[in-house]
């Protein structure tokens, strides 16, 4: 067989995934929450920002509670990159900024629009995108497809 992903089931390593954004108040927080709920058995989820805000976006908090039953305020808060542990996978949200280099085995950008300041439907659309991307990432890790 060819090369295996360092996080494949064969190697039994549960990777740490960092979701990064500018303010760590909306998309990256949503990704961390979905990662914990939907993929916690496969990878550990963290989030951080290059210029973290003072709190998680209240609309994101409200809609994650209403639509998914997830209370991000229970276990999450906005934090800087320096608060991250060593990570294996870095996922940027599509912030159109230069993210500092974090050592990792795999990096990808999800290119998501920021729904902050927009109507609920924009938030819900982004949440649905993030949910799909978390499930896809989970499956790729399980299948040993990341290099």
mmCIF file with all atom_site columns, C-alpha atoms in Angstrom:
data_model
loop_
_atom_site.group_PDB
_atom_site.id
_atom_site.type_symbol
_atom_site.label_atom_id
_atom_site.label_alt_id
_atom_site.label_comp_id
_atom_site.label_asym_id
_atom_site.label_entity_id
_atom_site.label_seq_id
_atom_site.pdbx_PDB_ins_code
_atom_site.Cartn_x
_atom_site.Cartn_y
_atom_site.Cartn_z
_atom_site.occupancy
_atom_site.B_iso_or_equiv
_atom_site.pdbx_formal_charge
_atom_site.auth_seq_id
_atom_site.auth_comp_id
_atom_site.auth_asym_id
_atom_site.auth_atom_id
_atom_site.pdbx_PDB_model_num
ATOM 1   C CA . UNK A 1 1   ? 0.000   0.000  0.000  1.00 0.00 ? 1   UNK A CA 1
ATOM 2   C CA . UNK A 1 2   ? 1.049   3.606  -0.500 1.00 0.00 ? 2   UNK A CA 1
ATOM 3   C CA . UNK A 1 3   ? 1.935   6.131  2.157  1.00 0.00 ? 3   UNK A CA 1
ATOM 4   C CA . UNK A 1 4   ? -0.563  6.441  4.955  1.00 0.00 ? 4   UNK A CA 1
ATOM 5   C CA . UNK A 1 5   ? -1.825  9.543  6.634  1.00 0.00 ? 5   UNK A CA 1
ATOM 6   C CA . UNK A 1 6   ? 0.010   10.041 9.944  1.00 0.00 ? 6   UNK A CA 1
ATOM 7   C CA . UNK A 1 7   ? -3.397  10.172 11.663 1.00 0.00 ? 7   UNK A CA 1
ATOM 8   C CA . UNK A 1 8   ? -4.874  7.048  10.065 1.00 0.00 ? 8   UNK A CA 1
ATOM 9   C CA . UNK A 1 9   ? -6.507  4.348  12.146 1.00 0.00 ? 9   UNK A CA 1
ATOM 10  C CA . UNK A 1 10  ? -3.440  2.210  11.510 1.00 0.00 ? 10  UNK A CA 1
ATOM 11  C CA . UNK A 1 11  ? -1.266  4.656  13.459 1.00 0.00 ? 11  UNK A CA 1
ATOM 12  C CA . UNK A 1 12  ? -3.922  5.307  16.130 1.00 0.00 ? 12  UNK A CA 1
ATOM 13  C CA . UNK A 1 13  ? -2.997  8.966  16.562 1.00 0.00 ? 13  UNK A CA 1
ATOM 14  C CA . UNK A 1 14  ? -5.863  11.347 17.277 1.00 0.00 ? 14  UNK A CA 1
ATOM 15  C CA . UNK A 1 15  ? -4.847  14.579 15.528 1.00 0.00 ? 15  UNK A CA 1
ATOM 16  C CA . UNK A 1 16  ? -5.291  18.058 16.931 1.00 0.00 ? 16  UNK A CA 1
ATOM 17  C CA . UNK A 1 17  ? -7.053  20.415 14.512 1.00 0.00 ? 17  UNK A CA 1
ATOM 18  C CA . UNK A 1 18  ? -6.845  24.210 14.806 1.00 0.00 ? 18  UNK A CA 1
ATOM 19  C CA . UNK A 1 19  ? -9.525  26.332 13.147 1.00 0.00 ? 19  UNK A CA 1
ATOM 20  C CA . UNK A 1 20  ? -8.154  29.833 12.568 1.00 0.00 ? 20  UNK A CA 1
ATOM 21  C CA . UNK A 1 21  ? -9.753  33.160 11.768 1.00 0.00 ? 21  UNK A CA 1
ATOM 22  C CA . UNK A 1 22  ? -9.004  36.807 12.434 1.00 0.00 ? 22  UNK A CA 1
ATOM 23  C CA . UNK A 1 23  ? -11.182 37.491 15.473 1.00 0.00 ? 23  UNK A CA 1
ATOM 24  C CA . UNK A 1 24  ? -11.931 33.914 16.600 1.00 0.00 ? 24  UNK A CA 1
ATOM 25  C CA . UNK A 1 25  ? -15.491 35.005 17.250 1.00 0.00 ? 25  UNK A CA 1
ATOM 26  C CA . UNK A 1 26  ? -17.633 33.311 14.619 1.00 0.00 ? 26  UNK A CA 1
ATOM 27  C CA . UNK A 1 27  ? -16.593 30.803 11.904 1.00 0.00 ? 27  UNK A CA 1
ATOM 28  C CA . UNK A 1 28  ? -13.623 29.311 13.755 1.00 0.00 ? 28  UNK A CA 1
ATOM 29  C CA . UNK A 1 29  ? -15.705 29.035 16.937 1.00 0.00 ? 29  UNK A CA 1
ATOM 30  C CA . UNK A 1 30  ? -18.508 27.305 15.021 1.00 0.00 ? 30  UNK A CA 1
ATOM 31  C CA . UNK A 1 31  ? -15.968 24.895 13.506 1.00 0.00 ? 31  UNK A CA 1
ATOM 32  C CA . UNK A 1 32  ? -14.492 24.115 16.927 1.00 0.00 ? 32  UNK A CA 1
ATOM 33  C CA . UNK A 1 33  ? -17.980 23.432 18.325 1.00 0.00 ? 33  UNK A CA 1
ATOM 34  C CA . UNK A 1 34  ? -18.990 21.186 15.426 1.00 0.00 ? 34  UNK A CA 1
ATOM 35  C CA . UNK A 1 35  ? -15.633 19.414 15.570 1.00 0.00 ? 35  UNK A CA 1
ATOM 36  C CA . UNK A 1 36  ? -16.147 18.594 19.233 1.00 0.00 ? 36  UNK A CA 1
ATOM 37  C CA . UNK A 1 37  ? -19.725 17.403 18.698 1.00 0.00 ? 37  UNK A CA 1
ATOM 38  C CA . UNK A 1 38  ? -19.478 15.607 15.353 1.00 0.00 ? 38  UNK A CA 1
ATOM 39  C CA . UNK A 1 39  ? -15.878 14.410 15.192 1.00 0.00 ? 39  UNK A CA 1
ATOM 40  C CA . UNK A 1 40  ? -14.580 14.306 18.764 1.00 0.00 ? 40  UNK A CA 1
ATOM 41  C CA . UNK A 1 41  ? -13.834 10.598 18.517 1.00 0.00 ? 41  UNK A CA 1
ATOM 42  C CA . UNK A 1 42  ? -11.622 11.209 15.466 1.00 0.00 ? 42  UNK A CA 1
ATOM 43  C CA . UNK A 1 43  ? -9.859  14.519 16.177 1.00 0.00 ? 43  UNK A CA 1
ATOM 44  C CA . UNK A 1 44  ? -9.463  17.176 18.878 1.00 0.00 ? 44  UNK A CA 1
ATOM 45  C CA . UNK A 1 45  ? -10.772 20.624 17.975 1.00 0.00 ? 45  UNK A CA 1
ATOM 46  C CA . UNK A 1 46  ? -9.316  24.010 18.877 1.00 0.00 ? 46  UNK A CA 1
ATOM 47  C CA . UNK A 1 47  ? -9.795  27.526 17.525 1.00 0.00 ? 47  UNK A CA 1
ATOM 48  C CA . UNK A 1 48  ? -7.897  30.790 17.733 1.00 0.00 ? 48  UNK A CA 1
ATOM 49  C CA . UNK A 1 49  ? -7.560  34.160 16.047 1.00 0.00 ? 49  UNK A CA 1
ATOM 50  C CA . UNK A 1 50  ? -4.784  36.390 14.782 1.00 0.00 ? 50  UNK A CA 1
ATOM 51  C CA . UNK A 1 51  ? -6.536  39.366 16.447 1.00 0.00 ? 51  UNK A CA 1
ATOM 52  C CA . UNK A 1 52  ? -9.028  37.725 18.841 1.00 0.00 ? 52  UNK A CA 1
ATOM 53  C CA . UNK A 1 53  ? -12.155 39.620 19.788 1.00 0.00 ? 53  UNK A CA 1
ATOM 54  C CA . UNK A 1 54  ? -13.454 40.034 23.300 1.00 0.00 ? 54  UNK A CA 1
ATOM 55  C CA . UNK A 1 55  ? -16.216 37.418 22.944 1.00 0.00 ? 55  UNK A CA 1
ATOM 56  C CA . UNK A 1 56  ? -17.891 34.942 20.648 1.00 0.00 ? 56  UNK A CA 1
ATOM 57  C CA . UNK A 1 57  ? -20.335 36.549 18.217 1.00 0.00 ? 57  UNK A CA 1
ATOM 58  C CA . UNK A 1 58  ? -23.713 36.613 20.046 1.00 0.00 ? 58  UNK A CA 1
ATOM 59  C CA . UNK A 1 59  ? -25.637 35.746 16.869 1.00 0.00 ? 59  UNK A CA 1
ATOM 60  C CA . UNK A 1 60  ? -23.438 32.677 16.339 1.00 0.00 ? 60  UNK A CA 1
ATOM 61  C CA . UNK A 1 61  ? -23.979 31.669 19.980 1.00 0.00 ? 61  UNK A CA 1
ATOM 62  C CA . UNK A 1 62  ? -27.753 32.135 19.719 1.00 0.00 ? 62  UNK A CA 1
ATOM 63  C CA . UNK A 1 63  ? -28.151 30.294 16.423 1.00 0.00 ? 63  UNK A CA 1
ATOM 64  C CA . UNK A 1 64  ? -25.880 27.381 17.360 1.00 0.00 ? 64  UNK A CA 1
ATOM 65  C CA . UNK A 1 65  ? -28.067 26.912 20.478 1.00 0.00 ? 65  UNK A CA 1
ATOM 66  C CA . UNK A 1 66  ? -31.321 27.212 18.536 1.00 0.00 ? 66  UNK A CA 1
ATOM 67  C CA . UNK A 1 67  ? -30.446 25.200 15.450 1.00 0.00 ? 67  UNK A CA 1
ATOM 68  C CA . UNK A 1 68  ? -28.006 22.607 16.810 1.00 0.00 ? 68  UNK A CA 1
ATOM 69  C CA . UNK A 1 69  ? -28.400 22.559 20.594 1.00 0.00 ? 69  UNK A CA 1
ATOM 70  C CA . UNK A 1 70  ? -24.741 23.534 21.032 1.00 0.00 ? 70  UNK A CA 1
ATOM 71  C CA . UNK A 1 71  ? -23.865 26.124 23.693 1.00 0.00 ? 71  UNK A CA 1
ATOM 72  C CA . UNK A 1 72  ? -20.463 27.434 22.629 1.00 0.00 ? 72  UNK A CA 1
ATOM 73  C CA . UNK A 1 73  ? -20.206 29.651 25.706 1.00 0.00 ? 73  UNK A CA 1
ATOM 74  C CA . UNK A 1 74  ? -19.961 26.624 28.001 1.00 0.00 ? 74  UNK A CA 1
ATOM 75  C CA . UNK A 1 75  ? -16.502 25.530 26.839 1.00 0.00 ? 75  UNK A CA 1
ATOM 76  C CA . UNK A 1 76  ? -15.238 28.123 24.362 1.00 0.00 ? 76  UNK A CA 1
ATOM 77  C CA . UNK A 1 77  ? -13.937 31.694 24.330 1.00 0.00 ? 77  UNK A CA 1
ATOM 78  C CA . UNK A 1 78  ? -12.019 33.908 21.900 1.00 0.00 ? 78  UNK A CA 1
ATOM 79  C CA . UNK A 1 79  ? -8.282  33.288 22.176 1.00 0.00 ? 79  UNK A CA 1
ATOM 80  C CA . UNK A 1 80  ? -4.988  34.133 20.464 1.00 0.00 ? 80  UNK A CA 1
ATOM 81  C CA . UNK A 1 81  ? -2.838  31.725 18.465 1.00 0.00 ? 81  UNK A CA 1
ATOM 82  C CA . UNK A 1 82  ? -0.399  31.578 21.385 1.00 0.00 ? 82  UNK A CA 1
ATOM 83  C CA . UNK A 1 83  ? -3.036  29.686 23.411 1.00 0.00 ? 83  UNK A CA 1
ATOM 84  C CA . UNK A 1 84  ? -3.049  26.764 20.965 1.00 0.00 ? 84  UNK A CA 1
ATOM 85  C CA . UNK A 1 85  ? -1.304  23.496 21.752 1.00 0.00 ? 85  UNK A CA 1
ATOM 86  C CA . UNK A 1 86  ? 0.930   21.968 19.083 1.00 0.00 ? 86  UNK A CA 1
ATOM 87  C CA . UNK A 1 87  ? -1.441  20.992 16.266 1.00 0.00 ? 87  UNK A CA 1
ATOM 88  C CA . UNK A 1 88  ? -1.385  18.508 13.414 1.00 0.00 ? 88  UNK A CA 1
ATOM 89  C CA . UNK A 1 89  ? -3.905  20.141 11.076 1.00 0.00 ? 89  UNK A CA 1
ATOM 90  C CA . UNK A 1 90  ? -4.561  23.845 10.447 1.00 0.00 ? 90  UNK A CA 1
ATOM 91  C CA . UNK A 1 91  ? -7.800  24.988 8.819  1.00 0.00 ? 91  UNK A CA 1
ATOM 92  C CA . UNK A 1 92  ? -8.196  28.656 7.963  1.00 0.00 ? 92  UNK A CA 1
ATOM 93  C CA . UNK A 1 93  ? -11.699 29.958 7.433  1.00 0.00 ? 93  UNK A CA 1
ATOM 94  C CA . UNK A 1 94  ? -11.055 32.189 4.420  1.00 0.00 ? 94  UNK A CA 1
ATOM 95  C CA . UNK A 1 95  ? -10.346 35.453 6.186  1.00 0.00 ? 95  UNK A CA 1
ATOM 96  C CA . UNK A 1 96  ? -8.337  37.042 3.374  1.00 0.00 ? 96  UNK A CA 1
ATOM 97  C CA . UNK A 1 97  ? -5.453  37.723 5.730  1.00 0.00 ? 97  UNK A CA 1
ATOM 98  C CA . UNK A 1 98  ? -2.034  36.214 6.062  1.00 0.00 ? 98  UNK A CA 1
ATOM 99  C CA . UNK A 1 99  ? -2.084  33.704 8.853  1.00 0.00 ? 99  UNK A CA 1
ATOM 100 C CA . UNK A 1 100 ? 1.208   33.155 10.581 1.00 0.00 ? 100 UNK A CA 1
ATOM 101 C CA . UNK A 1 101 ? 2.868   29.864 9.934  1.00 0.00 ? 101 UNK A CA 1
ATOM 102 C CA . UNK A 1 102 ? 1.958   27.220 12.458 1.00 0.00 ? 102 UNK A CA 1
ATOM 103 C CA . UNK A 1 103 ? 3.853   23.956 12.280 1.00 0.00 ? 103 UNK A CA 1
ATOM 104 C CA . UNK A 1 104 ? 1.463   21.245 11.099 1.00 0.00 ? 104 UNK A CA 1
ATOM 105 C CA . UNK A 1 105 ? 1.263   18.153 8.931  1.00 0.00 ? 105 UNK A CA 1
ATOM 106 C CA . UNK A 1 106 ? -1.660  19.392 6.838  1.00 0.00 ? 106 UNK A CA 1
ATOM 107 C CA . UNK A 1 107 ? -3.119  22.820 6.053  1.00 0.00 ? 107 UNK A CA 1
ATOM 108 C CA . UNK A 1 108 ? -6.222  23.853 4.141  1.00 0.00 ? 108 UNK A CA 1
ATOM 109 C CA . UNK A 1 109 ? -8.436  26.919 3.667  1.00 0.00 ? 109 UNK A CA 1
ATOM 110 C CA . UNK A 1 110 ? -12.222 26.595 3.657  1.00 0.00 ? 110 UNK A CA 1
ATOM 111 C CA . UNK A 1 111 ? -12.922 29.968 2.008  1.00 0.00 ? 111 UNK A CA 1
ATOM 112 C CA . UNK A 1 112 ? -16.040 30.763 4.038  1.00 0.00 ? 112 UNK A CA 1
ATOM 113 C CA . UNK A 1 113 ? -17.807 34.126 3.994  1.00 0.00 ? 113 UNK A CA 1
ATOM 114 C CA . UNK A 1 114 ? -18.067 35.886 7.351  1.00 0.00 ? 114 UNK A CA 1
ATOM 115 C CA . UNK A 1 115 ? -21.759 36.180 8.307  1.00 0.00 ? 115 UNK A CA 1
ATOM 116 C CA . UNK A 1 116 ? -21.094 38.731 11.083 1.00 0.00 ? 116 UNK A CA 1
ATOM 117 C CA . UNK A 1 117 ? -23.516 41.660 10.921 1.00 0.00 ? 117 UNK A CA 1
ATOM 118 C CA . UNK A 1 118 ? -25.781 39.864 8.461  1.00 0.00 ? 118 UNK A CA 1
ATOM 119 C CA . UNK A 1 119 ? -29.201 38.229 8.789  1.00 0.00 ? 119 UNK A CA 1
ATOM 120 C CA . UNK A 1 120 ? -29.796 34.859 10.467 1.00 0.00 ? 120 UNK A CA 1
ATOM 121 C CA . UNK A 1 121 ? -30.077 33.074 7.115  1.00 0.00 ? 121 UNK A CA 1
ATOM 122 C CA . UNK A 1 122 ? -26.451 34.003 6.325  1.00 0.00 ? 122 UNK A CA 1
ATOM 123 C CA . UNK A 1 123 ? -25.315 32.528 9.656  1.00 0.00 ? 123 UNK A CA 1
ATOM 124 C CA . UNK A 1 124 ? -27.343 29.364 9.126  1.00 0.00 ? 124 UNK A CA 1
ATOM 125 C CA . UNK A 1 125 ? -25.923 28.912 5.624  1.00 0.00 ? 125 UNK A CA 1
ATOM 126 C CA . UNK A 1 126 ? -22.348 29.234 6.918  1.00 0.00 ? 126 UNK A CA 1
ATOM 127 C CA . UNK A 1 127 ? -23.121 26.861 9.807  1.00 0.00 ? 127 UNK A CA 1
ATOM 128 C CA . UNK A 1 128 ? -24.429 24.272 7.345  1.00 0.00 ? 128 UNK A CA 1
ATOM 129 C CA . UNK A 1 129 ? -21.261 24.655 5.234  1.00 0.00 ? 129 UNK A CA 1
ATOM 130 C CA . UNK A 1 130 ? -19.049 24.222 8.288  1.00 0.00 ? 130 UNK A CA 1
ATOM 131 C CA . UNK A 1 131 ? -21.013 21.173 9.425  1.00 0.00 ? 131 UNK A CA 1
ATOM 132 C CA . UNK A 1 132 ? -20.485 19.528 6.003  1.00 0.00 ? 132 UNK A CA 1
ATOM 133 C CA . UNK A 1 133 ? -16.784 20.424 5.984  1.00 0.00 ? 133 UNK A CA 1
ATOM 134 C CA . UNK A 1 134 ? -16.275 19.017 9.506  1.00 0.00 ? 134 UNK A CA 1
ATOM 135 C CA . UNK A 1 135 ? -17.896 15.724 8.461  1.00 0.00 ? 135 UNK A CA 1
ATOM 136 C CA . UNK A 1 136 ? -15.758 15.656 5.307  1.00 0.00 ? 136 UNK A CA 1
ATOM 137 C CA . UNK A 1 137 ? -12.574 16.319 7.310  1.00 0.00 ? 137 UNK A CA 1
ATOM 138 C CA . UNK A 1 138 ? -13.552 13.576 9.752  1.00 0.00 ? 138 UNK A CA 1
ATOM 139 C CA . UNK A 1 139 ? -14.026 11.116 6.900  1.00 0.00 ? 139 UNK A CA 1
ATOM 140 C CA . UNK A 1 140 ? -10.729 12.068 5.208  1.00 0.00 ? 140 UNK A CA 1
ATOM 141 C CA . UNK A 1 141 ? -8.866  11.546 8.484  1.00 0.00 ? 141 UNK A CA 1
ATOM 142 C CA . UNK A 1 142 ? -10.589 8.202  9.045  1.00 0.00 ? 142 UNK A CA 1
ATOM 143 C CA . UNK A 1 143 ? -9.730  7.100  5.509  1.00 0.00 ? 143 UNK A CA 1
ATOM 144 C CA . UNK A 1 144 ? -6.104  8.189  5.851  1.00 0.00 ? 144 UNK A CA 1
ATOM 145 C CA . UNK A 1 145 ? -6.384  10.623 2.962  1.00 0.00 ? 145 UNK A CA 1
ATOM 146 C CA . UNK A 1 146 ? -4.512  13.606 4.416  1.00 0.00 ? 146 UNK A CA 1
ATOM 147 C CA . UNK A 1 147 ? -0.849  13.990 3.592  1.00 0.00 ? 147 UNK A CA 1
#
